Amino acid sequence: MSEIARPVIPWVGGKEKLAPYITQIFPPNMKQYLEPFGGSAAVLLSMPSCPGRLDIYNDLNAELSNLFLCVKERCNALLRELSFLPIHSREVFEFYKDFAAHREITLRNIQEELRILDDPACFTPEQAAELRPIFQERLELYDVQRAAAYVMRVRGSFNATTTSFAVKGLNLPRFLYLFKPASERLQDVAIENKDAIQIIRERDGVNRLTYCDPPYFGAERSYDLEIAAQYHTRLHRVLRKCRGPVAVSYNDHRFIRRLYDDFHILAFARDNPMAKRSGALYGELLMTNYDPTPFLADQLTLFGGQETEKLRLELVHIPKKSLITL
Ligand SMILES: C[S@@+](CC[C@H](N)C(=O)[O-])C[C@H]1O[C@@H](n2cnc3c(N)ncnc32)[C@H](O)[C@@H]1O
């Protein structure tokens, strides 16, 4: 069995620790899984791939999409760029050798496509001119140097904000070990760089599970992108119309509870990673357009009680009528 993949970078609002609690309420047997606000892909990476299910990672941040495309398809070149190569430890080298031997360099496919465009037996000059920018654009997304610089910026900044500088030692072998499982897991994942609302609309279907983790309400200043309350309202309007199951994470805020009145709402408190004082808690919401209770019941058995020391999921709101029935 392959290892469970983990994010290769820390991320503001990253859900690595919460992933098991979030995925427990995901309905099984979906044909598509969409994460429109992908971030470090912590939730997606924590889910094993499933034959017959298409997984889609999306984030509006082009640096992130570029990074994930590089981890997926140019992982060795990225590792070289990060100065992880050459490797001086035999053990790490063996690990790397095994990794390199199983890679498929799909970037070549795009370069080949570009060459085929010049073959007059295949395309007219007009057709080639129309197609070339599409392939060029894809090619630009595989910018290894840019991805490496971004990894170092995120890893070197305080709380992964990319804007502040924190002096940190980097444990290279440990870091290297994150790449193999992440790269393998991403082989089955489509990587997109669109506005979340656009991709949610484009790919709607009854067999699609959507998990949304938008920037938290009132905390947008910590992101590069400012998203106004209007955006959250538009997002909710689009999500409530989805035909497939939808789960949404947010910070526990009155505005959000009111906005998602037509969803089931689970609330819980977790450690606040941004807090200076230890033991500080942060209120989270996990909301669904379907009844999540059958899945929570499973979890109760699994952990012999849903209550752990700090994480207790409580159903705090039931809508008048479920938006969808599974
Ligand atoms: C809370 S983070 C997601 C964290 C992620 N679940 C993880 O575990 O790392 C929100 C993400 O949404 C992205 N984002 C912000 N506005 C967006 C938009 N309009 N469309 C798509 N992604 C957006 C940000 O770049 C950020 O990575």
GROMACS .gro file of C-alpha atoms and ligand atoms in nm:
model
  353
    1MET     CA    1   0.000   0.000   0.000
    2SER     CA    2   0.140   0.344  -0.085
    3GLU     CA    3   0.210   0.595   0.192
    4ILE     CA    4  -0.045   0.861   0.286
    5ALA     CA    5   0.066   1.181   0.114
    6ARG     CA    6   0.117   1.503   0.307
    7PRO     CA    7   0.149   1.867   0.197
    8VAL     CA    8   0.496   1.968   0.076
    9ILE     CA    9   0.446   2.319   0.216
   10PRO     CA   10   0.276   2.454   0.527
   11TRP     CA   11  -0.018   2.681   0.445
   12VAL     CA   12  -0.225   2.946   0.621
   13GLY     CA   13  -0.553   2.774   0.708
   14GLY     CA   14  -0.402   2.434   0.610
   15LYS     CA   15  -0.623   2.143   0.716
   16GLU     CA   16  -0.366   1.869   0.762
   17LYS     CA   17  -0.459   1.802   1.125
   18LEU     CA   18  -0.832   1.838   1.064
   19ALA     CA   19  -0.840   1.624   0.748
   20PRO     CA   20  -0.959   1.300   0.919
   21TYR     CA   21  -1.248   1.488   1.083
   22ILE     CA   22  -1.346   1.653   0.757
   23THR     CA   23  -1.320   1.348   0.531
   24GLN     CA   24  -1.520   1.131   0.773
   25ILE     CA   25  -1.838   1.307   0.660
   26PHE     CA   26  -1.765   1.267   0.286
   27PRO     CA   27  -2.015   1.036   0.115
   28PRO     CA   28  -1.844   0.738  -0.054
   29ASN     CA   29  -1.868   0.624  -0.419
   30MET     CA   30  -1.841   0.961  -0.588
   31LYS     CA   31  -1.731   0.991  -0.952
   32GLN     CA   32  -1.562   1.325  -0.897
   33TYR     CA   33  -1.400   1.508  -0.607
   34LEU     CA   34  -1.346   1.882  -0.642
   35GLU     CA   35  -1.148   2.110  -0.412
   36PRO     CA   36  -1.198   2.463  -0.550
   37PHE     CA   37  -0.988   2.631  -0.274
   38GLY     CA   38  -0.706   2.376  -0.272
   39GLY     CA   39  -0.428   2.557  -0.078
   40SER     CA   40  -0.165   2.304   0.030
   41ALA     CA   41  -0.399   2.021  -0.082
   42ALA     CA   42  -0.388   1.875   0.269
   43VAL     CA   43  -0.738   1.727   0.250
   44LEU     CA   44  -0.704   1.589  -0.101
   45LEU     CA   45  -0.362   1.437  -0.028
   46SER     CA   46  -0.499   1.267   0.283
   47MET     CA   47  -0.759   1.083   0.072
   48PRO     CA   48  -0.629   0.773  -0.109
   49SER     CA   49  -0.696   0.785  -0.483
   50CYS     CA   50  -0.990   0.578  -0.598
   51PRO     CA   51  -1.025   0.408  -0.938
   52GLY     CA   52  -1.316   0.561  -1.127
   53ARG     CA   53  -1.306   0.889  -0.934
   54LEU     CA   54  -1.156   1.201  -1.089
   55ASP     CA   55  -0.996   1.429  -0.829
   56ILE     CA   56  -0.957   1.798  -0.910
   57TYR     CA   57  -0.733   2.042  -0.725
   58ASN     CA   58  -0.795   2.410  -0.793
   59ASP     CA   59  -0.654   2.732  -0.649
   60LEU     CA   60  -0.662   3.085  -0.783
   61ASN     CA   61  -0.305   3.135  -0.666
   62ALA     CA   62  -0.098   3.060  -0.979
   63GLU     CA   63   0.212   2.996  -0.767
   64LEU     CA   64   0.036   2.707  -0.596
   65SER     CA   65  -0.096   2.555  -0.919
   66ASN     CA   66   0.252   2.583  -1.071
   67LEU     CA   67   0.404   2.420  -0.763
   68PHE     CA   68   0.161   2.128  -0.773
   69LEU     CA   69   0.209   2.078  -1.147
   70CYS     CA   70   0.584   2.066  -1.086
   71VAL     CA   71   0.548   1.824  -0.793
   72LYS     CA   72   0.326   1.610  -1.013
   73GLU     CA   73   0.517   1.615  -1.340
   74ARG     CA   74   0.865   1.762  -1.289
   75CYS     CA   75   0.940   1.648  -0.939
   76ASN     CA   76   1.304   1.556  -1.001
   77ALA     CA   77   1.381   1.888  -1.166
   78LEU     CA   78   1.213   2.065  -0.875
   79LEU     CA   79   1.420   1.874  -0.621
   80ARG     CA   80   1.736   1.967  -0.812
   81GLU     CA   81   1.629   2.329  -0.815
   82LEU     CA   82   1.575   2.315  -0.440
   83SER     CA   83   1.936   2.199  -0.408
   84PHE     CA   84   1.827   1.864  -0.271
   85LEU     CA   85   2.044   1.710  -0.540
   86PRO     CA   86   2.315   1.586  -0.528
   87ILE     CA   87   2.233   1.375  -0.227
   88HIS     CA   88   2.515   1.277   0.005
   89SER     CA   89   2.342   1.018   0.221
   90ARG     CA   90   2.323   0.663   0.077
   91GLU     CA   91   1.986   0.599   0.241
   92VAL     CA   92   1.828   0.910   0.095
   93PHE     CA   93   1.987   0.832  -0.240
   94GLU     CA   94   1.826   0.484  -0.249
   95PHE     CA   95   1.492   0.644  -0.174
   96TYR     CA   96   1.543   0.896  -0.451
   97LYS     CA   97   1.658   0.631  -0.703
   98ASP     CA   98   1.345   0.431  -0.650
   99PHE     CA   99   1.140   0.746  -0.692
  100ALA     CA  100   1.316   0.851  -1.016
  101ALA     CA  101   1.278   0.502  -1.165
  102HIS     CA  102   0.900   0.520  -1.142
  103ARG     CA  103   0.840   0.866  -1.279
  104GLU     CA  104   0.649   0.940  -1.592
  105ILE     CA  105   0.756   1.265  -1.749
  106THR     CA  106   0.430   1.380  -1.895
  107LEU     CA  107   0.573   1.723  -1.967
  108ARG     CA  108   0.727   1.556  -2.272
  109ASN     CA  109   0.377   1.500  -2.399
  110ILE     CA  110   0.317   1.871  -2.417
  111GLN     CA  111   0.647   1.937  -2.592
  112GLU     CA  112   0.555   1.665  -2.839
  113GLU     CA  113   0.214   1.822  -2.895
  114LEU     CA  114   0.388   2.148  -2.979
  115ARG     CA  115   0.610   1.972  -3.236
  116ILE     CA  116   0.307   1.803  -3.393
  117LEU     CA  117   0.152   2.145  -3.448
  118ASP     CA  118   0.432   2.215  -3.699
  119ASP     CA  119   0.345   1.906  -3.902
  120PRO     CA  120   0.137   2.024  -4.202
  121ALA     CA  121   0.001   1.671  -4.240
  122CYS     CA  122  -0.181   1.718  -3.909
  123PHE     CA  123  -0.284   2.085  -3.884
  124THR     CA  124  -0.334   2.382  -4.113
  125PRO     CA  125  -0.123   2.688  -4.017
  126GLU     CA  126  -0.442   2.856  -3.893
  127GLN     CA  127  -0.533   2.561  -3.671
  128ALA     CA  128  -0.178   2.545  -3.537
  129ALA     CA  129  -0.182   2.918  -3.461
  130GLU     CA  130  -0.502   2.872  -3.264
  131LEU     CA  131  -0.374   2.573  -3.069
  132ARG     CA  132  -0.020   2.695  -2.994
  133PRO     CA  133  -0.109   2.945  -2.718
  134ILE     CA  134  -0.308   2.677  -2.537
  135PHE     CA  135  -0.007   2.444  -2.519
  136GLN     CA  136   0.230   2.733  -2.450
  137GLU     CA  137   0.016   2.837  -2.158
  138ARG     CA  138   0.028   2.484  -2.017
  139LEU     CA  139   0.401   2.474  -2.063
  140GLU     CA  140   0.447   2.798  -1.874
  141LEU     CA  141   0.269   2.643  -1.580
  142TYR     CA  142   0.555   2.397  -1.537
  143ASP     CA  143   0.804   2.655  -1.418
  144VAL     CA  144   1.034   2.468  -1.186
  145GLN     CA  145   1.248   2.764  -1.084
  146ARG     CA  146   0.941   2.961  -0.993
  147ALA     CA  147   0.804   2.665  -0.793
  148ALA     CA  148   1.132   2.618  -0.605
  149ALA     CA  149   1.151   2.987  -0.520
  150TYR     CA  150   0.794   2.972  -0.395
  151VAL     CA  151   0.860   2.667  -0.175
  152MET     CA  152   1.155   2.846  -0.016
  153ARG     CA  153   0.948   3.162   0.033
  154VAL     CA  154   0.662   2.975   0.203
  155ARG     CA  155   0.890   2.757   0.412
  156GLY     CA  156   1.105   3.052   0.511
  157SER     CA  157   0.820   3.276   0.620
  158PHE     CA  158   0.650   3.308   0.954
  159ASN     CA  159   0.329   3.096   0.963
  160ALA     CA  160   0.364   3.032   0.585
  161THR     CA  161   0.233   3.380   0.506
  162THR     CA  162   0.506   3.435   0.239
  163THR     CA  163   0.528   3.800   0.345
  164SER     CA  164   0.731   3.777   0.666
  165PHE     CA  165   1.073   3.624   0.712
  166ALA     CA  166   1.147   3.368   0.982
  167VAL     CA  167   1.489   3.214   1.021
  168LYS     CA  168   1.439   2.839   1.023
  169GLY     CA  169   1.664   2.541   0.976
  170LEU     CA  170   1.546   2.308   0.700
  171ASN     CA  171   1.571   1.935   0.758
  172LEU     CA  172   1.640   1.841   0.396
  173PRO     CA  173   1.598   1.461   0.405
  174ARG     CA  174   1.272   1.497   0.596
  175PHE     CA  175   1.149   1.748   0.342
  176LEU     CA  176   1.256   1.524   0.052
  177TYR     CA  177   1.049   1.240   0.193
  178LEU     CA  178   0.734   1.451   0.155
  179PHE     CA  179   0.771   1.478  -0.221
  180LYS     CA  180   0.748   1.117  -0.330
  181PRO     CA  181   0.405   1.033  -0.183
  182ALA     CA  182   0.270   1.376  -0.282
  183SER     CA  183   0.392   1.336  -0.640
  184GLU     CA  184   0.251   0.985  -0.665
  185ARG     CA  185  -0.085   1.089  -0.527
  186LEU     CA  186  -0.104   1.383  -0.768
  187GLN     CA  187  -0.064   1.153  -1.070
  188ASP     CA  188  -0.441   1.097  -1.058
  189VAL     CA  189  -0.530   1.459  -0.990
  190ALA     CA  190  -0.625   1.731  -1.240
  191ILE     CA  191  -0.468   2.063  -1.139
  192GLU     CA  192  -0.652   2.384  -1.223
  193ASN     CA  193  -0.595   2.754  -1.167
  194LYS     CA  194  -0.936   2.917  -1.185
  195ASP     CA  195  -1.172   3.118  -0.975
  196ALA     CA  196  -1.350   2.876  -0.741
  197ILE     CA  197  -1.700   2.985  -0.844
  198GLN     CA  198  -1.617   2.932  -1.210
  199ILE     CA  199  -1.491   2.577  -1.158
  200ILE     CA  200  -1.780   2.484  -0.925
  201ARG     CA  201  -2.025   2.592  -1.195
  202GLU     CA  202  -1.838   2.423  -1.480
  203ARG     CA  203  -1.825   2.080  -1.325
  204ASP     CA  204  -2.155   2.044  -1.142
  205GLY     CA  205  -2.312   1.695  -1.131
  206VAL     CA  206  -2.498   1.462  -0.893
  207ASN     CA  207  -2.193   1.237  -0.854
  208ARG     CA  208  -1.954   1.515  -0.766
  209LEU     CA  209  -1.842   1.581  -0.410
  210THR     CA  210  -1.722   1.936  -0.353
  211TYR     CA  211  -1.519   2.032  -0.050
  212CYS     CA  212  -1.473   2.410  -0.013
  213ASP     CA  213  -1.224   2.570   0.224
  214PRO     CA  214  -1.239   2.939   0.131
  215PRO     CA  215  -1.034   3.210   0.303
  216TYR     CA  216  -1.198   3.264   0.637
  217PHE     CA  217  -1.452   3.539   0.683
  218GLY     CA  218  -1.295   3.850   0.832
  219ALA     CA  219  -0.943   3.704   0.800
  220GLU     CA  220  -0.891   3.789   0.435
  221ARG     CA  221  -0.616   4.038   0.498
  222SER     CA  222  -0.381   3.749   0.574
  223TYR     CA  223  -0.421   3.633   0.211
  224ASP     CA  224  -0.280   3.791  -0.105
  225LEU     CA  225  -0.629   3.811  -0.240
  226GLU     CA  226  -0.902   4.023  -0.081
  227ILE     CA  227  -1.235   3.852  -0.091
  228ALA     CA  228  -1.525   4.066   0.016
  229ALA     CA  229  -1.837   3.948   0.198
  230GLN     CA  230  -2.010   3.968  -0.142
  231TYR     CA  231  -1.788   3.687  -0.265
  232HIS     CA  232  -1.888   3.464   0.027
  233THR     CA  233  -2.253   3.537  -0.049
  234ARG     CA  234  -2.206   3.456  -0.419
  235LEU     CA  235  -2.020   3.139  -0.328
  236HIS     CA  236  -2.304   3.027  -0.102
  237ARG     CA  237  -2.558   3.100  -0.377
  238VAL     CA  238  -2.366   2.877  -0.619
  239LEU     CA  239  -2.307   2.600  -0.363
  240ARG     CA  240  -2.670   2.578  -0.258
  241LYS     CA  241  -2.761   2.502  -0.621
  242CYS     CA  242  -2.508   2.219  -0.659
  243ARG     CA  243  -2.667   1.887  -0.747
  244GLY     CA  244  -2.399   1.679  -0.574
  245PRO     CA  245  -2.289   1.674  -0.207
  246VAL     CA  246  -2.109   1.983  -0.079
  247ALA     CA  247  -1.906   2.030   0.240
  248VAL     CA  248  -1.774   2.373   0.341
  249SER     CA  249  -1.526   2.479   0.610
  250TYR     CA  250  -1.535   2.824   0.768
  251ASN     CA  251  -1.441   3.002   1.085
  252ASP     CA  252  -1.727   3.020   1.334
  253HIS     CA  253  -1.879   3.359   1.262
  254ARG     CA  254  -2.236   3.485   1.297
  255PHE     CA  255  -2.242   3.604   0.937
  256ILE     CA  256  -2.147   3.258   0.811
  257ARG     CA  257  -2.396   3.076   1.037
  258ARG     CA  258  -2.672   3.304   0.904
  259LEU     CA  259  -2.560   3.275   0.542
  260TYR     CA  260  -2.555   2.894   0.555
  261ASP     CA  261  -2.893   2.865   0.723
  262ASP     CA  262  -3.001   2.613   0.457
  263PHE     CA  263  -2.704   2.380   0.532
  264HIS     CA  264  -2.642   2.138   0.820
  265ILE     CA  265  -2.386   2.300   1.050
  266LEU     CA  266  -2.131   2.118   1.265
  267ALA     CA  267  -1.924   2.327   1.504
  268PHE     CA  268  -1.603   2.245   1.687
  269ALA     CA  269  -1.306   2.414   1.848
  270ARG     CA  270  -0.940   2.345   1.773
  271ASP     CA  271  -0.602   2.480   1.872
  272ASN     CA  272  -0.538   2.821   1.726
  273PRO     CA  273  -0.216   2.786   1.522
  274MET     CA  274  -0.175   3.166   1.493
  275ALA     CA  275  -0.212   3.229   1.867
  276LYS     CA  276   0.091   3.337   2.068
  277ARG     CA  277  -0.048   3.179   2.387
  278SER     CA  278  -0.070   2.798   2.408
  279GLY     CA  279  -0.411   2.641   2.467
  280ALA     CA  280  -0.596   2.915   2.274
  281LEU     CA  281  -0.892   2.772   2.083
  282TYR     CA  282  -1.045   2.869   1.749
  283GLY     CA  283  -1.407   2.803   1.650
  284GLU     CA  284  -1.459   2.617   1.321
  285LEU     CA  285  -1.767   2.527   1.120
  286LEU     CA  286  -1.815   2.235   0.886
  287MET     CA  287  -2.134   2.267   0.683
  288THR     CA  288  -2.304   2.030   0.441
  289ASN     CA  289  -2.592   2.045   0.194
  290TYR     CA  290  -2.682   1.688   0.306
  291ASP     CA  291  -2.741   1.522   0.643
  292PRO     CA  292  -2.392   1.435   0.781
  293THR     CA  293  -2.517   1.245   1.088
  294PRO     CA  294  -2.496   0.891   0.940
  295PHE     CA  295  -2.125   0.948   0.876
  296LEU     CA  296  -2.065   1.093   1.221
  297ALA     CA  297  -2.221   0.784   1.376
  298ASP     CA  298  -1.955   0.572   1.200
  299GLN     CA  299  -1.689   0.794   1.345
  300LEU     CA  300  -1.827   0.743   1.693
  301THR     CA  301  -1.766   0.370   1.665
  302LEU     CA  302  -1.429   0.418   1.501
  303PHE     CA  303  -1.282   0.627   1.777
  304GLY     CA  304  -1.487   0.475   2.059
  305GLY     CA  305  -1.646   0.812   2.125
  306GLN     CA  306  -1.653   1.122   1.916
  307GLU     CA  307  -1.499   1.332   2.187
  308THR     CA  308  -1.127   1.368   2.185
  309GLU     CA  309  -0.956   1.604   2.425
  310LYS     CA  310  -1.021   1.912   2.214
  311LEU     CA  311  -1.213   1.817   1.902
  312ARG     CA  312  -1.582   1.758   1.951
  313LEU     CA  313  -1.803   1.794   1.645
  314GLU     CA  314  -2.146   1.917   1.746
  315LEU     CA  315  -2.445   1.947   1.514
  316VAL     CA  316  -2.556   2.302   1.593
  317HIS     CA  317  -2.801   2.361   1.311
  318ILE     CA  318  -3.042   2.147   1.107
  319PRO     CA  319  -3.208   2.319   0.811
  320LYS     CA  320  -3.585   2.304   0.759
  321LYS     CA  321  -3.522   2.080   0.460
  322SER     CA  322  -3.200   1.919   0.337
  323LEU     CA  323  -3.087   2.071   0.006
  324ILE     CA  324  -3.003   1.723  -0.125
  325THR     CA  325  -3.077   1.367  -0.013
  326LEU     CA  326  -2.805   1.109  -0.060
  327LIG     C1  327  -0.805   2.835   0.367
  327LIG     S1  328  -0.702   2.820   0.225
  327LIG     C2  329  -0.727   2.652   0.182
  327LIG     C3  330  -0.644   2.563   0.270
  327LIG     C4  331  -0.644   2.419   0.226
  327LIG     N1  332  -0.768   2.351   0.259
  327LIG     C5  333  -0.527   2.347   0.293
  327LIG     O1  334  -0.550   2.252   0.368
  327LIG     O2  335  -0.414   2.388   0.271
  327LIG     C6  336  -0.792   2.906   0.102
  327LIG     C7  337  -0.730   2.899  -0.036
  327LIG     O3  338  -0.820   2.960  -0.128
  327LIG     C8  339  -0.746   3.023  -0.231
  327LIG     N2  340  -0.836   3.121  -0.294
  327LIG     C9  341  -0.869   3.245  -0.249
  327LIG     N3  342  -0.961   3.301  -0.329
  327LIG    C10  343  -0.989   3.210  -0.427
  327LIG    C11  344  -1.077   3.210  -0.538
  327LIG     N4  345  -1.157   3.313  -0.566
  327LIG     N5  346  -1.081   3.100  -0.615
  327LIG    C12  347  -1.000   2.993  -0.589
  327LIG     N6  348  -0.913   2.988  -0.485
  327LIG    C13  349  -0.908   3.096  -0.405
  327LIG    C14  350  -0.626   3.081  -0.159
  327LIG     O4  351  -0.518   3.099  -0.250
  327LIG    C15  352  -0.598   2.974  -0.052
  327LIG     O5  353  -0.499   2.884  -0.095
   0.00000   0.00000   0.00000
